[in-house]
C-alpha cells in the first residue's frame, strides 16, 4: 500500500499568504470602491531593465536557428554566467571564487529547500525567529523535526529569537548545532548583519564544525558601506558557509527565475565513518541527477544584469525601491511608529502601535487605511507585535499609503 | 559536526554520459580530422518553431512594461497553460482533467526526482532495466536502497528486466511493490506499451494499492494509432497513476525548460495510521514550499506549442526526427543488425553485431565509423549487448552515419 510522507501532516495548515489573500478578498468584496494598496508580499513591481530585455530577446533568437540553438546546457549552469558572477559579484568584494563553486539555479527558494538533500537527517538545525517560512517548513517536510507545539515551534529545531531586545541579531546557540540559517539583509526584519556579527558566526561554525546557510537574496539593497554583501568577506567562511543569491529582487526576476548558490570546494562534511567529504562534490552530483539547468535565454538575461549598462539600470530600480523604503520608514517614524529596517533592505519592520497583535494591526490597516501588509507573527512567534511593509511598489501608492497611515496614527 | 547524506556514497561513480564524453574527446584529440557524428545523447537539434518563438518574445515583452509585468506566478503554474494542456493534450484522448490536477514545472527530470519527496521511504519501488538512470539514482540518494551489487542492482529495489525475450515489456512483479516506474514510449528501448499492457499495470496497481509513475515524455513521437498517449486512457488509472510529460522533446525545449505532471485528485495514499490522504494535496504543498513556478515567458512559449499553428509546426519537426528514425532503423536492419524501437519513439535500440559488449561496440563504432551512440549497459545490466542510437540530428548526418555503418557491417 503506497504510504505518504507523513512529515507533511506536521505542517501547520494556515500558510501566511493565502490567509492574507482571503482577508483582502473579503474586504474588497465588501468595499469594491476602496483603493487598496498592497505592500504585503515581497514581490517586485518594476519592469525588467532594457539591457536585460535585450539579452533575453537575443537568447530567444539563438534558439531560432540551428547554428545557435542550445539544447541541454550544463546542469550546474553555463560557465560564462558563473564567470560573470565571480568577476562582477565577488571579485570587487575581494572574494575569489572558481566557476566550479558557483551553481546557477532557477531561484533561491529551490536552492534553500534542495540544499537539505545533501545533509544527513541527524544534523541539528538552528533557525532565526521570525524567519522566511521555507527554512522551517522544508526541514519539517524532510523529516528532521517532531510536531509543532502550540507556539508553532517544531520539536528538534533550535530557534533563535530576533527581537527589539537583541537588535534582531540572533545569539549564538547554547547547545551545539550543525546547520545554521542566516539571512542578511534579513527578511522579514530588514536588518543587516555587520562584519563583526558575521565574524562571530563564522568563528562559531569553524569551532563547532557547523555549516552556515547564508541567504543573501537582498544584498543588492545594502546602502551602508560597512555591511558585508557576502559571508565570504569574512576570513574562513569558505570552510563553513554556503551562500545563496538571487536575481529575483536584484533585477526583477521573480517571474523570470534565476539564482545561484556558492558551495566552496573547501567546505567539508563528515561521513558516517568519520571521513571528510566535499559538499561541492555532493551538490554537483545532486544537481546533475535532479536538475536540468536554468533556461538558456534566462541565463543570457541574468548575465546582462552584470554588464556595465545592465548594472547601472538595475541600480536605478533598486534606488527607486530604497527611496520608497525611506518614505515609509521616515513617514511612519514621524507618525510615532517605531520602525526598523528599510536602510539595507526593502522591508520595514515596524512595532504595531498601541501594543496591537500583528493580525489586529493587519485588519485595522486594511479596514481603515486600505493598506495591505504582512503580520509579523506569520514569520514566527517572535514576530508577534511586529508588522512588515514592503518597499516594492509604485511611488504614488507608497506615498498615498504613508499619508493614510499618518492621518490615522499621526500626531 | 555537519554530517553528509551518506546515501550519495552508494552511487556508482561512472555516470554514463561523462564517460562517453571522455572517450569521444580522446578520439577526437587523436583524430582531429575525423568528422564525428553524435547520435548518443537524447538531445534535440532543431530550432524552436516560429509560433513558439513569437509567444516567447511576447512573454519577454510583457516584462518590459509595468502594466503587463509578471512577478511571482502561481507555483503550480499559470492556469491558462494548465487549461490549454487539459484541452489540447488530454481532451482529444477522451481524458478529462481539472487544471488543479496539472502542475507546470521546469521539466521532467526535476518532476520525476522530486516526486519521491511526498512518499514514505518504506515504499517498495519497482524499476525497469534498462532504464533512464534518474529513477534509480534518485531512489538511492533519498535513502530507499542499500548498496549496489556487482551487477549494479541496488539492494531494496525490484528490477524488471526488459529484453528481447519479453519484447522489452516488463513482467508484473512477483513480490508486492508500492511504486512502479513505467516509461512509454520507452527510453532507451524505443518500445511503446499497448493498451492491453497498460491495462494489466493499472489493474495490478489498483489491486495492490500501488502507484504508477508514468513517464510519457516521448508520447508525441507515437505514430501507431492504437498506442495510448496517456495512461489515463486506461479506465481506473486516475486512482493509481501520476503522469509526467515534457515540452523538451515534443517542442525542442531541452534548453528552455518546461514540463508538467498530472496528479489526479482521485489518487490516494495511506498515512501511518491507515487513513487515506490525497497525493494531489501533498504535491501542491510541496510545490508551494519548494518551487517558485516555471519562468513566465517560458510558460507563454509552452502554451503556444498547443496553438493550432504551433502544433502543426511542432509536428513537422517530430516528423523530421521520425524520418531520421526510419532511415536508421531500415538502414541498419538491411545491414543485418537487429533493431527495435524507432516507430513510436525517437530511439533505435539495436542488438550489437557479433555478440559484442555494449562498450566494445561503442568503441568500434566510434573508431571505425566515427559515430557516437550510447552503450545499452549504461542504462542497466539488462541493456548489455544492446546499443541506443538517437534520431535527433540533422538528416545529412543521419544518412552519413547509416551509410558508414552499412559499409562496415553491410552484406
Short mmCIF file of N, CA, C and O in Angstrom, two decimals, chain A residues 16 20 39-40 129-131 153 160-169 186-191 332 337-341 347-365 372-390 409:
data_model
loop_
_atom_site.label_atom_id
_atom_site.label_comp_id
_atom_site.label_asym_id
_atom_site.label_seq_id
_atom_site.Cartn_x
_atom_site.Cartn_y
_atom_site.Cartn_z
N UNK A 16 0.81 31.66 5.58
CA UNK A 16 0.63 33.09 5.74
C UNK A 16 -0.09 33.78 4.58
O UNK A 16 -1.12 34.43 4.75
N UNK A 20 -3.72 35.97 4.09
CA UNK A 20 -3.77 37.40 3.74
C UNK A 20 -4.70 37.61 2.54
O UNK A 20 -5.58 38.47 2.55
N UNK A 39 1.22 46.37 0.05
CA UNK A 39 2.65 46.38 0.43
C UNK A 39 2.93 45.15 1.28
O UNK A 39 3.71 45.17 2.22
N UNK A 40 2.23 44.06 0.91
CA UNK A 40 2.34 42.84 1.70
C UNK A 40 3.40 41.91 1.18
O UNK A 40 4.53 41.87 1.67
N UNK A 129 14.04 33.41 14.32
CA UNK A 129 12.61 33.58 14.54
C UNK A 129 12.37 35.05 14.84
O UNK A 129 12.89 35.55 15.84
N UNK A 130 11.67 35.80 13.99
CA UNK A 130 10.94 35.40 12.78
C UNK A 130 11.87 35.04 11.62
O UNK A 130 13.04 35.42 11.64
N UNK A 131 11.29 34.37 10.62
CA UNK A 131 12.10 33.87 9.52
C UNK A 131 11.25 33.60 8.28
O UNK A 131 10.04 33.41 8.38
N UNK A 153 6.55 26.24 17.35
CA UNK A 153 7.94 25.74 17.29
C UNK A 153 7.93 24.23 17.10
O UNK A 153 7.26 23.51 17.84
N UNK A 160 16.18 30.74 17.17
CA UNK A 160 16.97 31.87 17.66
C UNK A 160 16.12 33.13 17.54
O UNK A 160 16.00 33.72 16.46
N UNK A 161 15.50 33.56 18.64
CA UNK A 161 14.62 34.73 18.58
C UNK A 161 15.38 36.00 18.19
O UNK A 161 16.52 36.21 18.63
N UNK A 162 14.74 36.79 17.34
CA UNK A 162 15.32 38.07 16.91
C UNK A 162 14.27 39.14 17.19
O UNK A 162 13.26 39.21 16.48
N UNK A 163 14.52 39.92 18.22
CA UNK A 163 13.54 40.93 18.61
C UNK A 163 14.26 42.25 18.88
O UNK A 163 15.49 42.33 18.80
N UNK A 164 13.45 43.24 19.21
CA UNK A 164 13.96 44.56 19.56
C UNK A 164 15.07 44.44 20.63
O UNK A 164 16.07 45.15 20.58
N UNK A 165 14.84 43.53 21.58
CA UNK A 165 15.75 43.41 22.73
C UNK A 165 17.18 43.06 22.30
O UNK A 165 18.13 43.47 22.94
N UNK A 166 17.31 42.24 21.27
CA UNK A 166 18.67 41.90 20.83
C UNK A 166 19.00 42.53 19.47
O UNK A 166 19.84 42.01 18.73
N UNK A 167 18.33 43.64 19.18
CA UNK A 167 18.58 44.31 17.90
C UNK A 167 18.35 43.40 16.69
O UNK A 167 19.00 43.56 15.66
N UNK A 168 17.47 42.44 16.84
CA UNK A 168 17.15 41.50 15.76
C UNK A 168 18.37 40.70 15.31
O UNK A 168 18.46 40.27 14.16
N UNK A 169 19.31 40.56 16.22
CA UNK A 169 20.52 39.80 15.93
C UNK A 169 20.49 38.51 16.73
O UNK A 169 20.49 38.56 17.96
N UNK A 186 18.02 40.89 6.26
CA UNK A 186 17.04 39.93 6.71
C UNK A 186 15.64 40.15 6.16
O UNK A 186 15.15 41.27 6.09
N UNK A 187 15.03 39.06 5.78
CA UNK A 187 13.61 39.00 5.52
C UNK A 187 13.04 38.21 6.69
O UNK A 187 13.44 37.07 6.88
N UNK A 188 12.19 38.77 7.52
CA UNK A 188 11.39 39.97 7.33
C UNK A 188 11.89 41.23 8.05
O UNK A 188 11.33 42.29 7.81
N UNK A 189 12.91 41.14 8.94
CA UNK A 189 13.15 42.30 9.83
C UNK A 189 13.86 43.47 9.16
O UNK A 189 13.95 44.54 9.74
N UNK A 190 14.42 43.25 7.96
CA UNK A 190 15.07 44.35 7.25
C UNK A 190 16.42 44.74 7.82
O UNK A 190 17.06 45.66 7.31
N UNK A 191 16.87 44.05 8.86
CA UNK A 191 18.17 44.38 9.44
C UNK A 191 19.29 43.62 8.72
O UNK A 191 19.04 42.58 8.10
N UNK A 332 6.42 56.86 8.74
CA UNK A 332 5.85 56.15 9.88
C UNK A 332 6.52 56.56 11.19
O UNK A 332 5.85 56.66 12.22
N UNK A 337 5.40 55.77 14.97
CA UNK A 337 5.51 54.30 14.92
C UNK A 337 6.99 53.93 14.91
O UNK A 337 7.77 54.52 14.16
N UNK A 338 7.36 52.96 15.75
CA UNK A 338 8.76 52.54 15.81
C UNK A 338 9.06 51.63 14.61
O UNK A 338 8.40 50.61 14.42
N UNK A 339 10.06 52.02 13.82
CA UNK A 339 10.38 51.28 12.59
C UNK A 339 11.81 50.77 12.60
O UNK A 339 12.72 51.47 13.05
N UNK A 340 12.02 49.58 12.07
CA UNK A 340 13.36 49.02 11.86
C UNK A 340 13.51 48.69 10.38
O UNK A 340 12.53 48.60 9.65
N UNK A 341 14.73 48.43 9.98
CA UNK A 341 14.97 48.04 8.59
C UNK A 341 14.81 49.21 7.64
O UNK A 341 14.81 50.37 8.05
N UNK A 347 12.56 46.07 3.18
CA UNK A 347 11.49 45.81 4.14
C UNK A 347 11.59 46.73 5.34
O UNK A 347 12.68 46.97 5.86
N UNK A 348 10.42 47.24 5.76
CA UNK A 348 10.31 48.00 7.01
C UNK A 348 9.59 47.09 7.99
O UNK A 348 8.52 46.54 7.71
N UNK A 349 10.21 46.93 9.15
CA UNK A 349 9.69 46.06 10.20
C UNK A 349 9.26 46.99 11.34
O UNK A 349 10.10 47.61 11.98
N UNK A 350 7.96 47.12 11.49
CA UNK A 350 7.51 48.10 12.46
C UNK A 350 6.88 47.44 13.68
O UNK A 350 6.37 46.31 13.60
N UNK A 351 6.94 48.15 14.80
CA UNK A 351 6.26 47.71 16.02
C UNK A 351 4.82 48.16 15.91
O UNK A 351 4.56 49.35 15.65
N UNK A 352 3.89 47.27 16.10
CA UNK A 352 2.49 47.67 15.96
C UNK A 352 2.16 48.72 17.03
O UNK A 352 2.58 48.60 18.17
N UNK A 353 1.42 49.76 16.63
CA UNK A 353 1.08 50.81 17.60
C UNK A 353 0.16 50.26 18.71
O UNK A 353 -0.58 49.29 18.47
N UNK A 354 0.24 50.85 19.83
CA UNK A 354 -0.66 50.55 20.97
C UNK A 354 -0.64 49.07 21.36
O UNK A 354 -1.64 48.52 21.84
N UNK A 355 0.49 48.41 21.09
CA UNK A 355 0.63 47.01 21.51
C UNK A 355 -0.35 46.05 20.85
O UNK A 355 -0.62 44.96 21.36
N UNK A 356 -0.88 46.46 19.71
CA UNK A 356 -1.81 45.57 18.99
C UNK A 356 -1.11 44.27 18.58
O UNK A 356 0.10 44.24 18.36
N UNK A 357 -1.91 43.20 18.42
CA UNK A 357 -1.33 41.97 17.85
C UNK A 357 -1.10 42.21 16.37
O UNK A 357 -1.70 43.11 15.77
N UNK A 358 -0.24 41.40 15.78
CA UNK A 358 0.09 41.57 14.35
C UNK A 358 -1.16 41.49 13.47
O UNK A 358 -1.33 42.29 12.56
N UNK A 359 -2.02 40.52 13.76
CA UNK A 359 -3.21 40.36 12.92
C UNK A 359 -4.25 41.45 13.18
O UNK A 359 -4.96 41.88 12.27
N UNK A 360 -4.34 41.94 14.42
CA UNK A 360 -5.25 43.06 14.70
C UNK A 360 -4.82 44.29 13.91
O UNK A 360 -5.64 45.00 13.33
N UNK A 361 -3.50 44.51 13.90
CA UNK A 361 -3.00 45.67 13.15
C UNK A 361 -3.24 45.47 11.65
O UNK A 361 -3.61 46.40 10.93
N UNK A 362 -3.05 44.24 11.19
CA UNK A 362 -3.34 43.93 9.78
C UNK A 362 -4.77 44.34 9.43
O UNK A 362 -5.01 45.03 8.43
N UNK A 363 -5.72 43.91 10.27
CA UNK A 363 -7.13 44.19 9.99
C UNK A 363 -7.42 45.69 10.05
O UNK A 363 -8.16 46.22 9.22
N UNK A 364 -6.83 46.35 11.03
CA UNK A 364 -7.06 47.78 11.18
C UNK A 364 -6.50 48.55 9.97
O UNK A 364 -7.15 49.43 9.41
N UNK A 365 -5.30 48.18 9.58
CA UNK A 365 -4.64 48.83 8.44
C UNK A 365 -5.44 48.63 7.16
O UNK A 365 -5.60 49.54 6.35
N UNK A 372 -2.42 46.93 2.63
CA UNK A 372 -2.13 45.53 2.97
C UNK A 372 -0.66 45.39 3.33
O UNK A 372 0.21 45.84 2.58
N UNK A 373 -0.38 44.79 4.47
CA UNK A 373 0.99 44.47 4.87
C UNK A 373 1.03 43.03 5.31
O UNK A 373 0.10 42.26 5.04
N UNK A 374 2.11 42.65 5.99
CA UNK A 374 2.24 41.25 6.41
C UNK A 374 2.41 41.19 7.92
O UNK A 374 3.33 41.81 8.47
N UNK A 375 1.54 40.45 8.60
CA UNK A 375 1.64 40.34 10.06
C UNK A 375 2.93 39.63 10.45
O UNK A 375 3.26 38.56 9.92
N UNK A 376 3.68 40.23 11.36
CA UNK A 376 4.95 39.67 11.78
C UNK A 376 4.84 38.27 12.36
O UNK A 376 5.73 37.44 12.19
N UNK A 377 3.72 37.99 13.02
CA UNK A 377 3.56 36.68 13.65
C UNK A 377 3.52 35.56 12.60
O UNK A 377 3.77 34.40 12.92
N UNK A 378 3.22 35.93 11.36
CA UNK A 378 3.24 34.93 10.29
C UNK A 378 4.63 34.40 10.01
O UNK A 378 4.79 33.36 9.38
N UNK A 379 5.67 35.10 10.46
CA UNK A 379 7.05 34.66 10.24
C UNK A 379 7.62 33.92 11.43
O UNK A 379 8.79 33.56 11.44
N UNK A 380 6.80 33.75 12.47
CA UNK A 380 7.29 33.04 13.66
C UNK A 380 6.81 33.73 14.91
O UNK A 380 6.47 34.92 14.89
N UNK A 381 6.81 32.99 16.04
CA UNK A 381 6.28 33.53 17.29
C UNK A 381 6.92 34.84 17.72
O UNK A 381 6.22 35.72 18.23
N UNK A 382 8.22 35.01 17.48
CA UNK A 382 8.87 36.24 17.92
C UNK A 382 8.52 37.43 17.04
O UNK A 382 8.93 38.56 17.32
N UNK A 383 7.78 37.19 15.95
CA UNK A 383 7.31 38.27 15.10
C UNK A 383 6.02 38.88 15.61
O UNK A 383 5.54 39.89 15.08
N UNK A 384 5.42 38.29 16.64
CA UNK A 384 4.17 38.82 17.20
C UNK A 384 4.40 40.25 17.71
O UNK A 384 5.40 40.53 18.37
N UNK A 385 3.47 41.13 17.35
CA UNK A 385 3.61 42.53 17.75
C UNK A 385 4.41 43.35 16.74
O UNK A 385 4.64 44.53 16.94
N UNK A 386 4.82 42.68 15.66
CA UNK A 386 5.53 43.40 14.59
C UNK A 386 4.75 43.25 13.29
O UNK A 386 3.80 42.45 13.18
N UNK A 387 5.20 43.99 12.29
CA UNK A 387 4.47 44.03 11.03
C UNK A 387 5.45 44.40 9.91
O UNK A 387 6.32 45.25 10.11
N UNK A 388 5.33 43.74 8.77
CA UNK A 388 6.27 44.03 7.67
C UNK A 388 5.58 44.82 6.56
O UNK A 388 4.51 44.43 6.07
N UNK A 389 6.22 45.92 6.16
CA UNK A 389 5.77 46.62 4.95
C UNK A 389 6.88 46.51 3.91
O UNK A 389 8.07 46.61 4.24
N UNK A 390 6.49 46.28 2.69
CA UNK A 390 7.45 46.11 1.61
C UNK A 390 7.59 47.40 0.82
O UNK A 390 6.62 48.12 0.61
N UNK A 409 -2.70 57.56 12.44
CA UNK A 409 -1.97 57.44 13.70
C UNK A 409 -1.14 58.68 14.06
O UNK A 409 -0.62 58.79 15.14
#
